[in-house]
Amino acid sequence: MRQQILNDIKGEYYQNNYPNDGQRFVAWYLRNIHGLDEIQARDCFTDGPNDKQIDAVYIDEGQMTIYVIQGKFNAKDKVDAVPLREVVSLLTQLGNLKNLQEHANKKLVVKINEISRALEDNCEVCFELITTSKLTKQAEADYEQFKQSISANEDINASFVLVDNDVLKVKYNEAHNKNNELVNFDFSIEPDKCMQMELNGIKTILAAIPLKECVNIPGIRDGRLFEKNVRQSLGTSNKVNKGIAKTIKDTPSDFFFYHNGITAICSEVKLDSSKGKIEVKDINVVNGCQSLSTIYSHGQAAKSSDGYILFKFYEIEDDSNLSDENSKVKNISKYTNSQSSVKAIDMRSNEQIILSMKKSYEHKYKNGFFKTKRGEEYPKDRIVDDNHVIVLSAFGKQLMAWQNQRPNISYGETKIFDVYFNTLFHKDYKPEDMQALNEMFNKVLELWDNKSNPMNIQTELLAMKAYAPYHHLYAISALAN
C-alpha cells in the first residue's frame, strides 16, 4: 500500500495543497477511505504547530461518529508505542475541551467547537491511528491494553482503531469495489453441539461454537470476514458492544442464551463429526460483525471462558452481482441487520401533532408524502412526486433555523426531537407553508454544490455543508421578516 500511496500523492491536488508526504497521506486516507471530496478533506486538517497530535478531524453525521485521525507515514517496517501513547493523551485532553481549545491552533479551535456540538448530539469518538507500517510487539501489547481500558470505562463513548497496512488494504479494496482475499477456516466443534439440515435447497449447519474458537478466525481485525456485511465494526465503546464484553468477562457460560447468534454465508461448508470440525470455504459473516469484533478485542477473556455462541452457516452461491431484490446474499445481510437503536425522532414519529401534520399535508397534496419514520418507503397505492416529499428529520432542522431562528442548533437531530420538540411542533402548520419551506431549503442546498459552486462561496464554507445552509436559510428568514 505504501508504494501505491506514494504514487497517488504525486498528483497535483496533493502536491499543491499539502507541504509534506505525512499530510498528503492523511488527505489520501480521507479521500479514498472516508470518501470525502477535495474541499472536505482540506477542511478536516488541523496539522501544524499546537495541533495536540491531531492531524485531522472528520465528523460523519450519518454514522454519528467523530473521527480523530493521527497519521504515521514513514519508510520503517515497524512503529513503536509512542503514537499509541499520544492517542491515550488525546483521550484525556478531549475530556477537557475548554483547556484543549485554549492551547490549540486556529484550525483545531474550529474543530473543537464542532466536536463539542457533535458530543452534545451523542456522537461517538473514534480515534484512528493510520500507518502503512506494523506495530512492534510492545506496541501491540499497549494497543490491546488501551482498547480494553476504553471498553471497561462506562463513562467513555470512544473507540480506538489501528489502521495498519493490512487493514488499509482491505478498506481501500472495499472503497474501490475490489475483491479482498477470501477466508477459509476449520472450526473445532463438539459433535453433540451441532446439526446439519437442508432448507429451501440451501445446506445449513447450526452449531454452538466456543468463544475461544472465535478468536482464531482470520479476517476479523482487518475486516475481510465482514466484506458482505452492511457495516464494519463500530468499535468496543457503544452500549451494546460494552454489554457483550461484560458478559464475556462476567458470565460467559450464559453468553449463548443472551446472544442472537452469527450468520455466515460460504461457498462450501462440511461437517465432519468424527474429526470434530466444520470445514468452511470463502466464509463471510453477514450478521455478527460487532459481536465477533468485540470477542476478538477481548481475546484473553474469551480464550479462558467456557462460553459458546450460535453460528448459522449457509452454503450458498454468491449472487451479490444481481440486483438487490434478486440477490439472496444481499437480502440475508439486509434482513438480519434490520434491527437498529431507537432515536429521539423515532419516539416522536407517532406524536399526535406529527400525525396531524402528515395527514393535512398528504390531504392537500395528493401526490405528496410526509415521511415520519426512518426506513419508511413511498406508499404503493399512489404515485409520489419527488418534489412533494417532506422528511420529518430534515423538516425539523429547517424549522429550527426558520421558525426558532436558531440555525446553530439545526445540526442536532437529537436536540430538535427531544429538548426543542414542543417548541418547534407546537401547532399545525399549513401544508402550503410546509411545502414552501421545504422547496426553499432544497433551492438553498443547490447553491451549496461543491463542484459548480454557483455563488462563489469560499471553499472553507463549502466544506461546512452540514451546517452552513441552515445559516443561509436563517439569513433569508431575517430578510423576509
Coordinates of N, CA, C and O in Angstrom, one line a residue, residues 269-340:
V269 N -19.5 -25.7 2.9 CA -19.4 -26.0 4.4 C -19.5 -27.5 4.5 O -20.4 -28.1 3.9
K270 N -18.7 -28.1 5.4 CA -18.7 -29.5 5.5 C -18.6 -29.9 7.0 O -17.6 -29.4 7.7
L271 N -19.5 -30.6 7.5 CA -19.5 -31.1 8.9 C -18.8 -32.4 9.0 O -19.3 -33.4 8.4
D272 N -17.8 -32.5 9.8 CA -17.1 -33.8 10.0 C -17.1 -34.1 11.5 O -16.1 -33.7 12.2
S273 N -18.1 -34.7 11.9 CA -18.3 -35.0 13.4 C -17.2 -35.9 13.9 O -16.8 -35.8 15.1
S274 N -16.7 -36.8 13.1 CA -15.7 -37.8 13.5 C -14.4 -37.1 13.9 O -13.6 -37.5 14.8
K275 N -14.1 -36.0 13.2 CA -12.9 -35.2 13.4 C -13.2 -34.0 14.3 O -12.2 -33.3 14.7
G276 N -14.4 -33.8 14.6 CA -14.8 -32.6 15.5 C -14.5 -31.3 14.9 O -14.0 -30.4 15.5
K277 N -14.9 -31.1 13.6 CA -14.7 -29.9 13.0 C -15.7 -29.6 11.9 O -16.4 -30.5 11.4
I278 N -15.8 -28.3 11.6 CA -16.6 -27.8 10.4 C -15.6 -27.1 9.5 O -15.0 -26.1 9.9
E279 N -15.5 -27.6 8.3 CA -14.6 -27.0 7.3 C -15.4 -26.0 6.4 O -16.5 -26.4 5.9
V280 N -15.0 -24.8 6.4 CA -15.7 -23.7 5.7 C -14.8 -23.0 4.7 O -13.6 -22.7 5.0
K281 N -15.3 -22.8 3.5 CA -14.5 -22.1 2.5 C -15.2 -20.8 2.1 O -16.5 -20.8 2.0
D282 N -14.5 -19.8 1.9 CA -15.0 -18.5 1.4 C -16.1 -18.0 2.4 O -17.1 -17.5 2.0
I283 N -15.8 -18.0 3.7 CA -16.8 -17.6 4.7 C -16.9 -16.1 4.7 O -15.9 -15.4 4.6
N284 N -18.1 -15.6 4.9 CA -18.3 -14.1 5.1 C -19.4 -14.0 6.1 O -20.5 -14.5 5.9
V285 N -19.1 -13.3 7.2 CA -20.1 -13.1 8.2 C -21.0 -11.9 7.8 O -20.5 -10.7 7.7
V286 N -22.3 -12.1 7.6 CA -23.2 -11.0 7.2 C -24.0 -10.4 8.3 O -24.6 -9.4 8.2
N287 N -24.0 -11.1 9.5 CA -24.6 -10.6 10.7 C -23.8 -11.1 11.9 O -23.6 -12.3 12.1
G288 N -23.3 -10.2 12.7 CA -22.5 -10.6 13.8 C -21.1 -9.9 13.9 O -20.2 -10.3 14.7
C289 N -20.9 -8.9 13.0 CA -19.6 -8.2 12.9 C -19.3 -7.6 14.3 O -18.2 -7.8 14.8
Q290 N -20.2 -6.9 14.9 CA -20.0 -6.2 16.2 C -19.6 -7.3 17.3 O -18.7 -7.1 18.1
S291 N -20.3 -8.4 17.3 CA -20.1 -9.4 18.3 C -18.7 -10.0 18.1 O -17.9 -10.2 19.1
L292 N -18.4 -10.5 16.9 CA -17.1 -11.1 16.7 C -15.9 -10.2 16.9 O -14.9 -10.5 17.5
S293 N -16.1 -8.9 16.5 CA -15.0 -7.9 16.8 C -14.8 -7.7 18.3 O -13.7 -7.5 18.7
T294 N -15.9 -7.7 19.0 CA -15.8 -7.5 20.5 C -15.2 -8.7 21.1 O -14.3 -8.6 22.0
I295 N -15.6 -9.9 20.7 CA -15.0 -11.1 21.2 C -13.5 -11.1 20.9 O -12.6 -11.5 21.8
Y296 N -13.1 -10.7 19.7 CA -11.7 -10.7 19.3 C -10.9 -9.7 20.2 O -9.8 -9.9 20.6
S297 N -11.6 -8.5 20.4 CA -10.9 -7.5 21.2 C -10.7 -7.9 22.7 O -9.9 -7.4 23.4
H298 N -11.5 -8.9 23.1 CA -11.3 -9.4 24.5 C -10.9 -10.9 24.4 O -11.4 -11.7 25.1
G299 N -9.9 -11.1 23.5 CA -9.4 -12.4 23.3 C -9.0 -13.2 24.5 O -9.2 -14.4 24.6
Q300 N -8.3 -12.5 25.4 CA -7.8 -13.2 26.6 C -8.9 -13.8 27.4 O -8.8 -14.9 27.9
A301 N -9.9 -12.9 27.6 CA -11.1 -13.4 28.4 C -11.8 -14.5 27.7 O -12.3 -15.5 28.3
A302 N -12.0 -14.4 26.3 CA -12.7 -15.3 25.5 C -12.0 -16.7 25.5 O -12.6 -17.8 25.6
K303 N -10.6 -16.7 25.4 CA -9.9 -17.9 25.4 C -9.9 -18.7 26.7 O -9.8 -19.9 26.7
S304 N -10.1 -18.0 27.8 CA -10.2 -18.7 29.1 C -11.6 -19.0 29.5 O -11.9 -19.4 30.7
S305 N -12.6 -18.7 28.7 CA -14.0 -18.9 29.1 C -14.6 -20.2 28.6 O -14.0 -21.0 27.8
D306 N -15.7 -20.6 29.2 CA -16.4 -21.8 28.8 C -17.7 -21.5 28.0 O -18.6 -22.3 27.9
G307 N -17.7 -20.3 27.4 CA -18.9 -19.8 26.7 C -19.0 -20.3 25.3 O -18.0 -20.7 24.7
Y308 N -20.2 -20.2 24.7 CA -20.5 -20.6 23.3 C -21.3 -19.5 22.7 O -21.9 -18.7 23.3
I309 N -21.2 -19.5 21.3 CA -22.1 -18.6 20.5 C -22.7 -19.4 19.4 O -22.0 -20.3 18.8
L310 N -23.9 -19.1 19.0 CA -24.6 -19.8 17.9 C -24.1 -19.3 16.6 O -24.1 -18.1 16.3
F311 N -23.7 -20.3 15.7 CA -23.3 -20.0 14.3 C -24.3 -20.6 13.4 O -24.7 -21.8 13.6
K312 N -24.8 -19.8 12.4 CA -25.6 -20.4 11.3 C -24.8 -20.3 10.0 O -24.5 -19.2 9.6
F313 N -24.4 -21.4 9.5 CA -23.6 -21.5 8.3 C -24.6 -21.8 7.1 O -25.3 -22.8 7.2
Y314 N -24.6 -21.0 6.1 CA -25.3 -21.3 4.9 C -24.4 -21.5 3.7 O -23.6 -20.6 3.4
E315 N -24.5 -22.6 3.0 CA -23.7 -22.9 1.8 C -24.5 -22.4 0.7 O -25.6 -22.9 0.3
I316 N -24.1 -21.3 0.1 CA -24.9 -20.6 -0.9 C -24.0 -19.9 -2.0 O -22.9 -19.4 -1.6
E317 N -24.5 -20.0 -3.2 CA -23.7 -19.3 -4.3 C -23.7 -17.8 -4.1 O -24.8 -17.2 -3.8
D318 N -22.6 -17.2 -4.4 CA -22.5 -15.8 -4.2 C -23.2 -15.1 -5.4 O -22.8 -15.1 -6.5
D319 N -24.4 -14.5 -5.1 CA -25.2 -13.9 -6.2 C -25.3 -12.4 -6.0 O -26.2 -11.7 -6.4
S320 N -24.3 -11.8 -5.3 CA -24.3 -10.4 -4.9 C -24.1 -9.5 -6.1 O -24.3 -8.3 -6.0
N321 N -23.8 -10.1 -7.3 CA -23.8 -9.3 -8.5 C -25.2 -9.0 -9.1 O -25.3 -8.1 -10.0
L322 N -26.2 -9.7 -8.5 CA -27.5 -9.4 -9.0 C -28.1 -8.2 -8.3 O -27.6 -7.7 -7.4
S323 N -29.3 -7.8 -8.8 CA -30.0 -6.7 -8.2 C -30.4 -7.0 -6.7 O -30.4 -8.2 -6.3
D324 N -30.6 -6.0 -6.0 CA -30.9 -6.1 -4.5 C -32.1 -7.1 -4.3 O -32.0 -8.0 -3.4
E325 N -33.2 -7.0 -5.1 CA -34.3 -7.8 -4.9 C -34.1 -9.3 -5.3 O -34.8 -10.2 -4.8
N326 N -33.2 -9.5 -6.2 CA -32.9 -10.9 -6.7 C -31.8 -11.6 -6.0 O -31.5 -12.8 -6.2
S327 N -31.0 -10.9 -5.2 CA -29.8 -11.4 -4.6 C -30.2 -12.0 -3.2 O -30.5 -11.2 -2.3
K328 N -30.1 -13.3 -3.0 CA -30.3 -13.9 -1.7 C -29.3 -13.5 -0.7 O -29.6 -13.2 0.5
V329 N -28.0 -13.4 -1.1 CA -26.9 -13.0 -0.2 C -27.2 -11.6 0.3 O -27.1 -11.3 1.5
K330 N -27.5 -10.6 -0.6 CA -27.8 -9.3 -0.2 C -29.0 -9.2 0.8 O -29.0 -8.5 1.8
N331 N -30.0 -10.0 0.5 CA -31.2 -9.9 1.3 C -31.0 -10.6 2.7 O -31.5 -10.1 3.7
I332 N -30.2 -11.6 2.8 CA -29.8 -12.2 4.1 C -29.1 -11.2 4.9 O -29.4 -11.0 6.1
S333 N -28.1 -10.5 4.3 CA -27.4 -9.5 5.0 C -28.3 -8.3 5.4 O -28.2 -7.8 6.6
K334 N -29.2 -7.9 4.5 CA -30.1 -6.8 4.8 C -31.0 -7.1 6.0 O -31.1 -6.3 7.0
Y335 N -31.7 -8.2 5.9 CA -32.8 -8.5 6.9 C -32.2 -9.0 8.2 O -32.9 -8.8 9.2
T336 N -31.1 -9.6 8.2 CA -30.5 -10.0 9.5 C -29.9 -8.8 10.3 O -29.5 -8.9 11.4
N337 N -29.7 -7.7 9.6 CA -29.2 -6.5 10.2 C -30.2 -5.4 10.3 O -29.9 -4.2 10.4
S338 N -31.5 -5.7 10.2 CA -32.5 -4.7 10.2 C -32.8 -4.0 11.5 O -33.4 -3.0 11.6
Q339 N -32.3 -4.7 12.6 CA -32.5 -4.1 13.9 C -31.6 -2.9 14.1 O -30.4 -2.9 13.7
S340 N -32.0 -1.8 14.7 CA -31.2 -0.6 15.0 C -31.7 0.1 16.2 O -32.8 -0.2 16.8

